[in-house]
PDB file of C-alpha atoms in Angstrom:
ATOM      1  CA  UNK A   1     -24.575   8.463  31.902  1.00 53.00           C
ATOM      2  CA  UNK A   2     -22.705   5.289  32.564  1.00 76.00           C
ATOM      3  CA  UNK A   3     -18.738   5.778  32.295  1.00 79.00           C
ATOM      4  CA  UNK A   4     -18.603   2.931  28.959  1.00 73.00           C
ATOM      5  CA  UNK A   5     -20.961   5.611  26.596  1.00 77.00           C
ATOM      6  CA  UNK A   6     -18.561   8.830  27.900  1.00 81.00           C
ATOM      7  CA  UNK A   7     -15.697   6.426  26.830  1.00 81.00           C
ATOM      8  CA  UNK A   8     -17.419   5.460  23.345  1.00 81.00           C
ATOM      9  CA  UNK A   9     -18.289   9.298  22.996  1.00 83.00           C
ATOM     10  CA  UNK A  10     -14.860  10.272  23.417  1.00 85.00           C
ATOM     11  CA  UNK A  11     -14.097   7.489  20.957  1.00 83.00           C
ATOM     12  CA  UNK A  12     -16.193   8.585  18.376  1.00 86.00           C
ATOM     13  CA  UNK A  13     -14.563  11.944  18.498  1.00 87.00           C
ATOM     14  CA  UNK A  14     -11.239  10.806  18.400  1.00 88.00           C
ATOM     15  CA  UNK A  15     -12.020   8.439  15.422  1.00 85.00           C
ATOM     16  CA  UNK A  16     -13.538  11.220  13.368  1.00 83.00           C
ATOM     17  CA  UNK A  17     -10.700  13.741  13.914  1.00 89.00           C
ATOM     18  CA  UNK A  18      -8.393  11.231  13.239  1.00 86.00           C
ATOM     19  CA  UNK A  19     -10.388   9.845   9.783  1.00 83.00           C
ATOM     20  CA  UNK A  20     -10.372  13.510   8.776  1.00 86.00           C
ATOM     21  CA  UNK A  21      -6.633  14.129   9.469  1.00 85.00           C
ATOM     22  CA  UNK A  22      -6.113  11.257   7.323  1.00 81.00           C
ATOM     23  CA  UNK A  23      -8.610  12.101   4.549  1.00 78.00           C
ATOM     24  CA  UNK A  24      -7.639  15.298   4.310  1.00 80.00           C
ATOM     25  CA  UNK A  25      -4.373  14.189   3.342  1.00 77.00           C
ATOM     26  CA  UNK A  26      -5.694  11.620   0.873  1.00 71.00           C
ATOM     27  CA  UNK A  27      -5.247   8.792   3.217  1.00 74.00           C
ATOM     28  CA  UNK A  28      -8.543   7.354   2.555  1.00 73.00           C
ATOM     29  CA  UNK A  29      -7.606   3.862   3.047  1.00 72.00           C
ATOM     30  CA  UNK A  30      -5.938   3.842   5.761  1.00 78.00           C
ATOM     31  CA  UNK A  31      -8.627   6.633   7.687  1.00 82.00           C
ATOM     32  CA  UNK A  32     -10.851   3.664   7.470  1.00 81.00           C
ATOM     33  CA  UNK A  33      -8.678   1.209   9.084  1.00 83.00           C
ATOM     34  CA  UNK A  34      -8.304   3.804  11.604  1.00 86.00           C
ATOM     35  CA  UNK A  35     -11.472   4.255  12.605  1.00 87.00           C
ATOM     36  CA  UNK A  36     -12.466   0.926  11.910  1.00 86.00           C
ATOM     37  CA  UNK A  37      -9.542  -0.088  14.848  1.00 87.00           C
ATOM     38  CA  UNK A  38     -10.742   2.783  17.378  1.00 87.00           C
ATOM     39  CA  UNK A  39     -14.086   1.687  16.969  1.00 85.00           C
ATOM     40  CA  UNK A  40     -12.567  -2.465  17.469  1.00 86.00           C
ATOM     41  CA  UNK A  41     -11.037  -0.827  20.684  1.00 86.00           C
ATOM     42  CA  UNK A  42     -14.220   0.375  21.780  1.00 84.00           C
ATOM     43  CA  UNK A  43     -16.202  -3.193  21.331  1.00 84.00           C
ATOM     44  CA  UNK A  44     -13.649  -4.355  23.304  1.00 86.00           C
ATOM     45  CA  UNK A  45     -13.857  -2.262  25.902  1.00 84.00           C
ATOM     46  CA  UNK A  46     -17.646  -2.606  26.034  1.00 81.00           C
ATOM     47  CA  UNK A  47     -17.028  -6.318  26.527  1.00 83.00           C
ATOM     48  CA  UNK A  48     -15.148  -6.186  29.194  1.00 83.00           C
ATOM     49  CA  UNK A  49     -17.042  -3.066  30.900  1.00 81.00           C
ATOM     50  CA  UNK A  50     -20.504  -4.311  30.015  1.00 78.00           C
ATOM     51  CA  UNK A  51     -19.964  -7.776  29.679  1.00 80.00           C
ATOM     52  CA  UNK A  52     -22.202  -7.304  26.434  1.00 79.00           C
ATOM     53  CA  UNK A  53     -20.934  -6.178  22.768  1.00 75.00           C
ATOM     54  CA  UNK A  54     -22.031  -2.571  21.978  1.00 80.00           C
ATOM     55  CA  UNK A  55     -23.989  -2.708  18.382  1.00 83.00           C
ATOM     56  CA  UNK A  56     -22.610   0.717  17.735  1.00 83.00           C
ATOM     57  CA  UNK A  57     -19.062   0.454  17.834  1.00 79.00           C
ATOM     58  CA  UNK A  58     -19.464  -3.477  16.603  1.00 83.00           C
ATOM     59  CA  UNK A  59     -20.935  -2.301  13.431  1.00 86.00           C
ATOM     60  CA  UNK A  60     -18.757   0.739  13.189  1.00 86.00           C
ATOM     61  CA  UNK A  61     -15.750  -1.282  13.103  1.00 86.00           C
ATOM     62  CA  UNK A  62     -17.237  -3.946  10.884  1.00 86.00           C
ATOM     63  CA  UNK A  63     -17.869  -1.199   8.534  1.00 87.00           C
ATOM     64  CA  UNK A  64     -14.863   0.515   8.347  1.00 85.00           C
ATOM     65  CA  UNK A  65     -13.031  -2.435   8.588  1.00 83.00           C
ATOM     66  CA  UNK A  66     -14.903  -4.117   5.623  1.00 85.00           C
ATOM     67  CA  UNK A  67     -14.939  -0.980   3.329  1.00 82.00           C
ATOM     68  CA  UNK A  68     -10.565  -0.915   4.247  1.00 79.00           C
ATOM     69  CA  UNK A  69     -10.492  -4.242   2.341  1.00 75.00           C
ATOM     70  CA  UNK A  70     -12.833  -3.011  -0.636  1.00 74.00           C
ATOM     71  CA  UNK A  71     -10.930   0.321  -1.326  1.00 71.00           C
ATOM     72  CA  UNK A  72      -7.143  -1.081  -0.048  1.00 68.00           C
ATOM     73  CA  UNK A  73      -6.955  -4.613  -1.788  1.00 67.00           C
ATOM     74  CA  UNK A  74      -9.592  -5.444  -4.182  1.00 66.00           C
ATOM     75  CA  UNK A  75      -8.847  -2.369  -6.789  1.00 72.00           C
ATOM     76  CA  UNK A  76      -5.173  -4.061  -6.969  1.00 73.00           C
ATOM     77  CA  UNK A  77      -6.337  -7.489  -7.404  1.00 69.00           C
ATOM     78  CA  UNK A  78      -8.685  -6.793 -10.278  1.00 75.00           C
ATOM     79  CA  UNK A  79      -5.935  -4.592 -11.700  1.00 77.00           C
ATOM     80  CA  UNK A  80      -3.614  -7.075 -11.777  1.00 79.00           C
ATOM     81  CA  UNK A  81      -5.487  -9.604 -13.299  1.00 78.00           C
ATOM     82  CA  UNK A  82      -6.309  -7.347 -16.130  1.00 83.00           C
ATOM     83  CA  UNK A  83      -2.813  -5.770 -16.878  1.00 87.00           C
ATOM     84  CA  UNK A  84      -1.673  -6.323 -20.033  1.00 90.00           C
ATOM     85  CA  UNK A  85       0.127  -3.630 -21.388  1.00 93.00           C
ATOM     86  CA  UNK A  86       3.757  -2.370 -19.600  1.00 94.00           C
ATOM     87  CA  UNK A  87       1.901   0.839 -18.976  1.00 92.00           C
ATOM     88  CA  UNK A  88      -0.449  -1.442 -16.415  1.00 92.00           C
ATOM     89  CA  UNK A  89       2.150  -3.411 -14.954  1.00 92.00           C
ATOM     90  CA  UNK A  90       4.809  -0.076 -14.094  1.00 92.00           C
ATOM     91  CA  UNK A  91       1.197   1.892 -12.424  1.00 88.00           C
ATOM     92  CA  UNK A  92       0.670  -1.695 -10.847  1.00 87.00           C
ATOM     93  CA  UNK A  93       4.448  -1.892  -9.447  1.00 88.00           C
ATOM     94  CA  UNK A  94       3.849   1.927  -7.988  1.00 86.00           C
ATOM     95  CA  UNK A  95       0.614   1.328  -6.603  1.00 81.00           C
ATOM     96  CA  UNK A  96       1.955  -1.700  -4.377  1.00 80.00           C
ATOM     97  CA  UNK A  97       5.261  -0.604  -3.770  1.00 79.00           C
ATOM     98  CA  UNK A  98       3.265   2.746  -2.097  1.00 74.00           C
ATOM     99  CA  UNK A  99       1.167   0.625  -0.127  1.00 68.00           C
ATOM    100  CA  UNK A 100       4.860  -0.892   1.442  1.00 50.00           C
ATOM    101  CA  UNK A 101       4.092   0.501   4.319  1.00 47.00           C
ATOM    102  CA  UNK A 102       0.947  -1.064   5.524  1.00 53.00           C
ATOM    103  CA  UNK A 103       0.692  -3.815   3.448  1.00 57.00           C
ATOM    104  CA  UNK A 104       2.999  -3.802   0.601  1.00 59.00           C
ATOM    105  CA  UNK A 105       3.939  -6.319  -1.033  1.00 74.00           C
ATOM    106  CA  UNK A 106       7.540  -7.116  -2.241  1.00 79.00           C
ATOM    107  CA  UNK A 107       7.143  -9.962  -4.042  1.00 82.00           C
ATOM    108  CA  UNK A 108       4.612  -7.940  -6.650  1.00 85.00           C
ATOM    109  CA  UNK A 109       6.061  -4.702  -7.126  1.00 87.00           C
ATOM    110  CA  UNK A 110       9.012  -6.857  -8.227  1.00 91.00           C
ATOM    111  CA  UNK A 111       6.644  -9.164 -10.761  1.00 91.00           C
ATOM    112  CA  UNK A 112       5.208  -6.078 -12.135  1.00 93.00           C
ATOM    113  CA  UNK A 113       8.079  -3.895 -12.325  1.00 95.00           C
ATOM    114  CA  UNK A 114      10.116  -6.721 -14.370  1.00 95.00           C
ATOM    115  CA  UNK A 115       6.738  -7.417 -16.593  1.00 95.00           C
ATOM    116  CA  UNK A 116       6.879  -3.885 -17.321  1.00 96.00           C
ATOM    117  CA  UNK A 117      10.331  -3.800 -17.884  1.00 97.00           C
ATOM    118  CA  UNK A 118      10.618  -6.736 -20.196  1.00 97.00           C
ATOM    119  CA  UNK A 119       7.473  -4.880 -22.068  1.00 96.00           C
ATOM    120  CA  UNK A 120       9.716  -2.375 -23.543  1.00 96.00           C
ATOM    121  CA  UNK A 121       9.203   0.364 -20.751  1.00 97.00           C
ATOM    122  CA  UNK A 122      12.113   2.479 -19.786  1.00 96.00           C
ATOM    123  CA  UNK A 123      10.706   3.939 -16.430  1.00 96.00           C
ATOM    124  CA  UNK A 124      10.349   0.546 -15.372  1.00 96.00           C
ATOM    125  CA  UNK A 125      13.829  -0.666 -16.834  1.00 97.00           C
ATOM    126  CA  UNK A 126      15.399   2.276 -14.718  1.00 97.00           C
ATOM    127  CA  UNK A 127      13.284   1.111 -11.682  1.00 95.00           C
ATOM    128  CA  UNK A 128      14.417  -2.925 -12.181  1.00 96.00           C
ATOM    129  CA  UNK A 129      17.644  -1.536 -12.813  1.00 96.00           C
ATOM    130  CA  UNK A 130      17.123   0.015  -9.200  1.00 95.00           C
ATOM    131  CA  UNK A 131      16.083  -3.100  -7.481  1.00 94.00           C
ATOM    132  CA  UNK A 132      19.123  -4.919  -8.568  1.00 95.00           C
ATOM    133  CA  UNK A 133      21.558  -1.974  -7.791  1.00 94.00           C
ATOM    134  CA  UNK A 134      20.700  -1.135  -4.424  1.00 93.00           C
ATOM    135  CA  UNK A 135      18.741  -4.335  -3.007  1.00 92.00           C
ATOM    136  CA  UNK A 136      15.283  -2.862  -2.651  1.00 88.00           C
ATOM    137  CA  UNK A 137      12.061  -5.360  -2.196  1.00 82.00           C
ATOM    138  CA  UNK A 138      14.142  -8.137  -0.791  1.00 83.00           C
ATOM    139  CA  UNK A 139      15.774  -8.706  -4.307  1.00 89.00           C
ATOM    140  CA  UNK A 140      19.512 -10.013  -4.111  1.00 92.00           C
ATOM    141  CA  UNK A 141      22.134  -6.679  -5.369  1.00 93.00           C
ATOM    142  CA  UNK A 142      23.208  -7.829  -8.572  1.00 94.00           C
ATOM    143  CA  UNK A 143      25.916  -5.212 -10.340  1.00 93.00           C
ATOM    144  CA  UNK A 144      25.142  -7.486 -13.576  1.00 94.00           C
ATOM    145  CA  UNK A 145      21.454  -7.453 -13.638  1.00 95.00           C
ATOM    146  CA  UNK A 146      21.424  -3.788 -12.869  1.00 95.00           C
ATOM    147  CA  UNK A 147      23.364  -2.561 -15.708  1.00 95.00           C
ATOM    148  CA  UNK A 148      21.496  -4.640 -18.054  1.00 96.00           C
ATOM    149  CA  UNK A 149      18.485  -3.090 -16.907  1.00 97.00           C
ATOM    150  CA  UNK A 150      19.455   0.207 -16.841  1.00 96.00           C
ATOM    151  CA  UNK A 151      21.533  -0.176 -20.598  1.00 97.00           C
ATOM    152  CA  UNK A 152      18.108  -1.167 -21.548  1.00 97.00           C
ATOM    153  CA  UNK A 153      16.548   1.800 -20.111  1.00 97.00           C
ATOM    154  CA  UNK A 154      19.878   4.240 -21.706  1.00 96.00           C
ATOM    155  CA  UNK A 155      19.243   2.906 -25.176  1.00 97.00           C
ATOM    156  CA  UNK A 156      15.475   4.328 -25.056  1.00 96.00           C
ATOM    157  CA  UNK A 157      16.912   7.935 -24.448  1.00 96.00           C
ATOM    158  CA  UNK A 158      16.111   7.813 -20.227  1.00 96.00           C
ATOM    159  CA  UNK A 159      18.520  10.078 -18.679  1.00 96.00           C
ATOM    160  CA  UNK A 160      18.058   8.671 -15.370  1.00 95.00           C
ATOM    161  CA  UNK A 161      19.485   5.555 -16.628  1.00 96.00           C
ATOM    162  CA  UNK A 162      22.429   7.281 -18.377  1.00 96.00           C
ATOM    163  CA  UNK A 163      23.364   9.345 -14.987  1.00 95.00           C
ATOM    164  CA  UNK A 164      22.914   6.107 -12.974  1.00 95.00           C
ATOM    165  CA  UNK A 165      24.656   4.201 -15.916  1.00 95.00           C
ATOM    166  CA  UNK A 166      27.978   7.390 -15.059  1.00 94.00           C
ATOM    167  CA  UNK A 167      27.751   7.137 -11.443  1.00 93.00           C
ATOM    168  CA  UNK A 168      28.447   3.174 -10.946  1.00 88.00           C
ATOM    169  CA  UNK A 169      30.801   2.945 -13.590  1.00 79.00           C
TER     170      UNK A 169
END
């Protein structure tokens, strides 16, 4: 058996172990970019062993890779197109501020937090409130804007807000 199929056997192995691991844990996103980059790894290395693209891993990683983007973005962009009530915007500010560290993004865990906030919702007042205090998701710290927020949040009965509200006074 030439050396290239031991190496994509071993491959294969250490993808699935490694996609398990992951799913197990309830990492099913990023299992798939995992095995969808092992797999990458082993198309490259067929190249340059082979001089020739292996089908196998080729398509492997085009799956993987391909069904990454399906479950990892596109739920989150349909969501957010949708959201209307604060409910949707706080669940949409969670889900992307989780994803912070693969591919978060900053700029929309703020627009969602702060549409949520302005909604009326106190979780997400206490969060804003958050942002402003301690500089989180590249947001300026703003003593001001923080106690507004979290006043906001006091007034609806949150005792998160009220403790925070204590502690920085």
């Amino acid at each position: 058996m030439p050396v290239f199929y031991r190496v994509r056997n071993l491959l294969s192995i250490v993808a699935l172990a490694g996609g398990i691991l992951l799913i197990m844990r309830g990492l099913s996103a990023p299992s798939l970019l995992f095995i969808g980059l092992v797999y990458l790894i082993g198309a490259a290395i067929s190249f340059f062993m082979l001089r020739k693209a292996d089908r196998f891993c080729s398509g492997m990683s085009g799956v993987a890779l391909v069904l990454f983007v399906g479950i990892f973005f596109a739920p989150l962009w349909k969501a957010s197109f949708f959201a209307r009530t604060a409910e949707d915007h706080l669940l949409l500010a969670e889900r992307y501020a989780t994803r912070g560290q693969i591919f978060g993004s900053r700029d929309q865990v703020m627009k969602h937090y702060l549409a949520a906030a302005q909604k009326g919702n106190a979780e997400a007042q206490v969060r804003v409130g958050e942002v402003y205090l301690f500089g989180h998701y590249g947001e300026n710290i703003s003593r001001t804007e923080a106690i507004k927020w979290l006043r906001a949040a006091a007034v609806q009965g949150n005792s998160r807000a009220k403790n925070m509200l204590i502690a920085i006074k």
